[in-house]
Amino acid sequence: MPEDKHHPKPTGGPPPVRPSRTRPTGPRHPPYRGPGRPANAVPEARWRSRCGPPVAHTADGPLWTCDACGQDWPCPALRATPTDFARRATLIPEFSRITRRAIRDLRGQPGGPDPVAIVRRFLWFLPLTDEEARAVALRLR
């Protein structure tokens, strides 16, 4: 039987010794971050450039005015946010919940908007007709 050059037959002695991998011992230290800098802090410049400015245009009932600019919420600054298909899909459940609360808060105020106007105001990112907005308002009451 010819001997295979690539796979020699075992000789019967002890198996070859595998080289051991040395692992660091002792306490693990965080990488050096510079003098006076906390070890786990991420500089604001790194996340601000990717995420944009923090959103401060929020509101809550019963008046539904913007905390930052004082205009009717959702204010023009919030409406200027680009809304593609994926963003609309995430906005619909949240703004539907908010719209329900806004209808309850604003409907009873003297001189307040009617439910159809509230639906069109809070679901600005959806192209709704008056009939569709009326149906949504009836559903959210």
XYZ file of C-alpha atoms in Angstrom:
141
model
C 0.000 0.000 0.000
C 1.538 3.330 -1.012
C 2.087 5.840 1.738
C 0.181 9.152 1.497
C 2.583 12.063 1.488
C 0.005 14.528 2.805
C -1.254 12.430 5.695
C 1.515 10.443 7.355
C 0.520 7.493 9.473
C 0.577 7.995 13.246
C 3.650 6.472 14.855
C 2.085 5.398 18.098
C 3.866 7.917 20.289
C 2.211 10.720 22.294
C 0.175 13.259 20.337
C 1.972 16.432 19.355
C 1.869 19.242 21.883
C -0.234 22.167 20.809
C 1.157 25.605 21.545
C -0.726 27.263 24.375
C -2.314 30.649 23.912
C -1.358 33.093 26.558
C -4.189 35.147 27.946
C -3.770 38.355 29.897
C -3.908 37.957 33.619
C -4.846 40.486 36.239
C -7.533 43.172 36.257
C -8.872 44.484 33.003
C -8.333 48.198 32.543
C -10.376 50.440 30.284
C -8.433 52.101 27.494
C -6.760 55.358 28.279
C -9.064 58.268 27.452
C -6.832 61.201 28.183
C -6.232 63.304 31.276
C -9.361 64.332 33.143
C -11.720 62.508 30.807
C -14.126 59.890 32.198
C -13.558 56.378 30.901
C -17.081 55.718 29.585
C -18.010 59.157 28.263
C -18.751 59.567 24.591
C -18.039 63.045 23.308
C -21.136 64.974 22.319
C -19.652 65.745 18.913
C -19.749 62.039 17.998
C -23.487 61.490 18.542
C -24.805 64.970 17.799
C -23.536 64.933 14.223
C -25.377 61.682 13.487
C -28.564 62.187 15.475
C -29.162 65.881 14.937
C -30.257 68.314 17.606
C -32.267 66.947 20.514
C -36.014 67.222 19.990
C -37.518 69.637 22.502
C -40.771 70.304 20.656
C -43.096 68.327 22.914
C -46.530 69.034 24.315
C -49.185 67.638 26.586
C -52.841 68.341 27.252
C -55.090 70.080 27.923
C -53.820 73.032 25.824
C -51.550 71.122 23.402
C -49.092 73.946 22.802
C -45.407 73.334 22.083
C -43.110 73.526 25.103
C -40.285 75.023 23.014
C -41.994 77.602 20.776
C -45.502 78.021 22.255
C -47.366 77.368 18.999
C -50.153 74.838 18.489
C -48.650 71.397 18.651
C -47.483 69.723 16.447
C -45.632 72.938 15.684
C -44.067 73.876 12.327
C -40.620 72.830 13.554
C -41.866 69.309 14.251
C -43.821 69.198 10.993
C -40.653 70.084 9.076
C -39.182 66.713 10.036
C -38.966 64.507 6.928
C -41.495 61.665 6.998
C -40.797 58.794 4.663
C -42.829 55.579 4.558
C -40.913 53.863 7.378
C -41.178 56.898 9.652
C -44.920 57.185 9.000
C -45.329 53.567 10.028
C -43.758 54.348 13.393
C -45.661 57.628 13.824
C -49.173 56.301 13.174
C -49.672 54.295 16.421
C -48.161 56.966 18.658
C -49.937 59.907 17.078
C -53.237 58.005 17.012
C -52.985 57.617 20.782
C -52.080 61.290 21.171
C -54.912 62.340 18.843
C -57.443 60.485 20.984
C -56.271 62.404 24.068
C -56.246 65.701 22.160
C -59.834 65.206 20.964
C -60.932 64.682 24.563
C -58.989 67.736 25.776
C -59.679 70.235 22.987
C -63.260 69.357 22.047
C -64.779 70.815 25.190
C -62.901 74.128 25.157
C -64.818 77.242 24.096
C -63.692 78.254 20.626
C -61.674 75.054 20.320
C -61.262 73.127 17.085
C -63.730 70.473 15.987
C -62.611 66.804 16.015
C -62.037 66.758 12.242
C -59.626 69.699 12.509
C -57.875 68.007 15.443
C -57.378 64.805 13.440
C -55.992 66.720 10.462
C -53.726 68.717 12.795
C -52.286 65.735 14.677
C -52.043 63.372 11.698
C -50.479 65.978 9.416
C -48.184 63.413 7.797
C -51.124 61.480 6.295
C -52.996 62.790 3.244
C -56.521 62.676 4.726
C -59.676 64.028 3.131
C -62.375 65.601 5.304
C -64.457 62.406 5.140
C -61.512 60.258 6.194
C -60.619 62.645 9.010
C -64.251 62.584 10.190
C -64.213 58.760 10.203
C -60.957 58.718 12.188
C -62.366 61.260 14.670
C -65.475 59.146 15.211
C -63.320 56.075 15.717
C -60.994 57.791 18.231
C -63.644 59.404 20.416
